[in-house]
Amino acid sequence: MYSDKVLEHFQNPHNQGQIPDASGIGEVGNPACGDTMKIYLKVKSDGSDNIDNHIIEDIKFETLGCGAAIASTSMLTDLVKGKTIKQALGISKQDVADSLGGLPKPKVHCSV
Ligand code: FES
């Protein structure tokens, strides 16, 4: 049912935890299944408003949810780390699912 990559990220999630001095924290929940996700970002800025110059130096997450949601968040953090804000905004749910070797159809919403 799940790819080896999904199982790997579920069993050993990358970048799990908190960043105490985070530049920003985002939290979202899925009312349909009750899963919640919190993401901490540490962003290095050059002081300008140009998101091409703001680099995500560190990212951590706390996800309370299913295995696919945990694996998706873990993969997302790998995809985002070291990217500029502009590059990170270009990452789609499909990119996350593809990087995990695909998700079973009923679990595609977990990558959103
Ligand atoms: Fe809701 Fe996976 S079942 S995010």
PDB file of N, CA, C and O in Angstrom, residues 2 5-7 10 15 24 26-27 46-47 50 58 67-68 73 81-82 84 90 92 96 99-100 103 110 112:
ATOM      1  N   TYR A   2       1.829   1.337   0.926  1.00  0.00           N
ATOM      2  CA  TYR A   2       2.719   2.503   0.971  1.00  0.00           C
ATOM      3  C   TYR A   2       4.055   2.182   0.316  1.00  0.00           C
ATOM      4  O   TYR A   2       4.544   1.050   0.402  1.00  0.00           O
ATOM      5  N   LYS A   5       9.588   4.691   0.521  1.00  0.00           N
ATOM      6  CA  LYS A   5       9.948   6.059   0.916  1.00  0.00           C
ATOM      7  C   LYS A   5       8.969   6.585   1.973  1.00  0.00           C
ATOM      8  O   LYS A   5       9.371   7.253   2.927  1.00  0.00           O
ATOM      9  N   VAL A   6       7.686   6.307   1.804  1.00  0.00           N
ATOM     10  CA  VAL A   6       6.691   6.743   2.790  1.00  0.00           C
ATOM     11  C   VAL A   6       6.988   6.074   4.128  1.00  0.00           C
ATOM     12  O   VAL A   6       7.005   6.742   5.177  1.00  0.00           O
ATOM     13  N   LEU A   7       7.238   4.776   4.095  1.00  0.00           N
ATOM     14  CA  LEU A   7       7.506   4.045   5.342  1.00  0.00           C
ATOM     15  C   LEU A   7       8.767   4.562   6.014  1.00  0.00           C
ATOM     16  O   LEU A   7       8.814   4.739   7.235  1.00  0.00           O
ATOM     17  N   PHE A  10       7.974   7.879   7.603  1.00  0.00           N
ATOM     18  CA  PHE A  10       7.065   7.718   8.735  1.00  0.00           C
ATOM     19  C   PHE A  10       7.809   7.149   9.942  1.00  0.00           C
ATOM     20  O   PHE A  10       7.652   7.631  11.068  1.00  0.00           O
ATOM     21  N   ASN A  15      13.695  16.141  10.456  1.00  0.00           N
ATOM     22  CA  ASN A  15      13.410  17.512  10.905  1.00  0.00           C
ATOM     23  C   ASN A  15      12.183  17.617  11.816  1.00  0.00           C
ATOM     24  O   ASN A  15      11.434  18.590  11.762  1.00  0.00           O
ATOM     25  N   GLY A  24       9.095  32.152  11.979  1.00  0.00           N
ATOM     26  CA  GLY A  24       7.652  32.049  11.784  1.00  0.00           C
ATOM     27  C   GLY A  24       7.173  30.651  12.101  1.00  0.00           C
ATOM     28  O   GLY A  24       7.927  29.686  11.994  1.00  0.00           O
ATOM     29  N   GLY A  26       3.661  28.130  11.531  1.00  0.00           N
ATOM     30  CA  GLY A  26       2.360  27.947  10.897  1.00  0.00           C
ATOM     31  C   GLY A  26       1.699  26.699  11.426  1.00  0.00           C
ATOM     32  O   GLY A  26       2.383  25.715  11.719  1.00  0.00           O
ATOM     33  N   GLU A  27       0.403  26.764  11.584  1.00  0.00           N
ATOM     34  CA  GLU A  27      -0.323  25.615  12.104  1.00  0.00           C
ATOM     35  C   GLU A  27      -1.586  25.428  11.283  1.00  0.00           C
ATOM     36  O   GLU A  27      -2.258  26.399  10.935  1.00  0.00           O
ATOM     37  N   ASP A  46      17.947  39.164   3.921  1.00  0.00           N
ATOM     38  CA  ASP A  46      18.919  40.237   3.652  1.00  0.00           C
ATOM     39  C   ASP A  46      18.332  41.600   4.023  1.00  0.00           C
ATOM     40  O   ASP A  46      18.931  42.627   3.756  1.00  0.00           O
ATOM     41  N   GLY A  47      17.143  41.591   4.613  1.00  0.00           N
ATOM     42  CA  GLY A  47      16.517  42.837   5.042  1.00  0.00           C
ATOM     43  C   GLY A  47      15.619  43.462   3.988  1.00  0.00           C
ATOM     44  O   GLY A  47      14.898  44.411   4.266  1.00  0.00           O
ATOM     45  N   ASN A  50      12.432  41.338  -1.010  1.00  0.00           N
ATOM     46  CA  ASN A  50      12.552  40.401  -2.129  1.00  0.00           C
ATOM     47  C   ASN A  50      12.653  38.966  -1.612  1.00  0.00           C
ATOM     48  O   ASN A  50      13.667  38.584  -1.023  1.00  0.00           O
ATOM     49  N   ASP A  58      16.438  26.663   8.282  1.00  0.00           N
ATOM     50  CA  ASP A  58      16.045  25.492   9.074  1.00  0.00           C
ATOM     51  C   ASP A  58      14.530  25.376   9.073  1.00  0.00           C
ATOM     52  O   ASP A  58      13.820  26.380   8.964  1.00  0.00           O
ATOM     53  N   GLY A  67       0.170   8.200   9.284  1.00  0.00           N
ATOM     54  CA  GLY A  67       1.508   7.944   8.769  1.00  0.00           C
ATOM     55  C   GLY A  67       1.802   8.718   7.500  1.00  0.00           C
ATOM     56  O   GLY A  67       2.917   9.229   7.318  1.00  0.00           O
ATOM     57  N   ALA A  68       0.825   8.824   6.625  1.00  0.00           N
ATOM     58  CA  ALA A  68       1.027   9.549   5.370  1.00  0.00           C
ATOM     59  C   ALA A  68       1.232  11.040   5.632  1.00  0.00           C
ATOM     60  O   ALA A  68       2.027  11.694   4.951  1.00  0.00           O
ATOM     61  N   THR A  73       4.959  15.492   5.705  1.00  0.00           N
ATOM     62  CA  THR A  73       5.579  16.656   6.337  1.00  0.00           C
ATOM     63  C   THR A  73       7.090  16.493   6.378  1.00  0.00           C
ATOM     64  O   THR A  73       7.832  17.447   6.139  1.00  0.00           O
ATOM     65  N   LYS A  81      14.086  22.870   2.889  1.00  0.00           N
ATOM     66  CA  LYS A  81      15.305  23.323   3.577  1.00  0.00           C
ATOM     67  C   LYS A  81      16.359  23.799   2.582  1.00  0.00           C
ATOM     68  O   LYS A  81      16.692  23.103   1.622  1.00  0.00           O
ATOM     69  N   GLY A  82      16.868  25.003   2.809  1.00  0.00           N
ATOM     70  CA  GLY A  82      17.906  25.569   1.956  1.00  0.00           C
ATOM     71  C   GLY A  82      17.378  26.336   0.755  1.00  0.00           C
ATOM     72  O   GLY A  82      18.137  26.972   0.037  1.00  0.00           O
ATOM     73  N   THR A  84      14.929  29.287  -1.193  1.00  0.00           N
ATOM     74  CA  THR A  84      14.416  30.625  -0.928  1.00  0.00           C
ATOM     75  C   THR A  84      12.902  30.504  -0.697  1.00  0.00           C
ATOM     76  O   THR A  84      12.291  29.493  -1.062  1.00  0.00           O
ATOM     77  N   GLY A  90       6.851  27.396  -4.605  1.00  0.00           N
ATOM     78  CA  GLY A  90       6.611  26.668  -5.847  1.00  0.00           C
ATOM     79  C   GLY A  90       6.456  25.169  -5.653  1.00  0.00           C
ATOM     80  O   GLY A  90       6.153  24.439  -6.598  1.00  0.00           O
ATOM     81  N   SER A  92       4.611  21.909  -4.742  1.00  0.00           N
ATOM     82  CA  SER A  92       3.189  21.542  -4.716  1.00  0.00           C
ATOM     83  C   SER A  92       2.958  20.246  -3.944  1.00  0.00           C
ATOM     84  O   SER A  92       3.904  19.514  -3.647  1.00  0.00           O
ATOM     85  N   VAL A  96       5.392  16.760  -3.369  1.00  0.00           N
ATOM     86  CA  VAL A  96       5.577  15.995  -2.127  1.00  0.00           C
ATOM     87  C   VAL A  96       5.223  14.534  -2.362  1.00  0.00           C
ATOM     88  O   VAL A  96       5.994  13.629  -2.032  1.00  0.00           O
ATOM     89  N   SER A  99       7.765  12.811  -4.617  1.00  0.00           N
ATOM     90  CA  SER A  99       9.035  12.567  -3.917  1.00  0.00           C
ATOM     91  C   SER A  99       8.931  11.383  -2.968  1.00  0.00           C
ATOM     92  O   SER A  99       9.946  10.768  -2.622  1.00  0.00           O
ATOM     93  N   LEU A 100       7.704  11.078  -2.546  1.00  0.00           N
ATOM     94  CA  LEU A 100       7.491   9.928  -1.658  1.00  0.00           C
ATOM     95  C   LEU A 100       7.234   8.646  -2.447  1.00  0.00           C
ATOM     96  O   LEU A 100       6.943   7.599  -1.865  1.00  0.00           O
ATOM     97  N   LEU A 103       1.368   8.238  -3.268  1.00  0.00           N
ATOM     98  CA  LEU A 103       0.549   7.929  -2.094  1.00  0.00           C
ATOM     99  C   LEU A 103      -0.697   7.194  -2.563  1.00  0.00           C
ATOM    100  O   LEU A 103      -1.205   7.473  -3.649  1.00  0.00           O
ATOM    101  N   CYS A 110      -3.544  13.764   2.471  1.00  0.00           N
ATOM    102  CA  CYS A 110      -2.577  13.909   3.576  1.00  0.00           C
ATOM    103  C   CYS A 110      -1.358  14.730   3.142  1.00  0.00           C
ATOM    104  O   CYS A 110      -0.653  15.269   3.991  1.00  0.00           O
ATOM    105  N   VAL A 112      -1.564  17.354   1.278  1.00  0.00           N
ATOM    106  CA  VAL A 112      -1.989  18.733   1.016  1.00  0.00           C
ATOM    107  C   VAL A 112      -1.499  19.656   2.122  1.00  0.00           C
ATOM    108  O   VAL A 112      -1.084  20.762   1.886  1.00  0.00           O
TER     109      VAL A 112
END
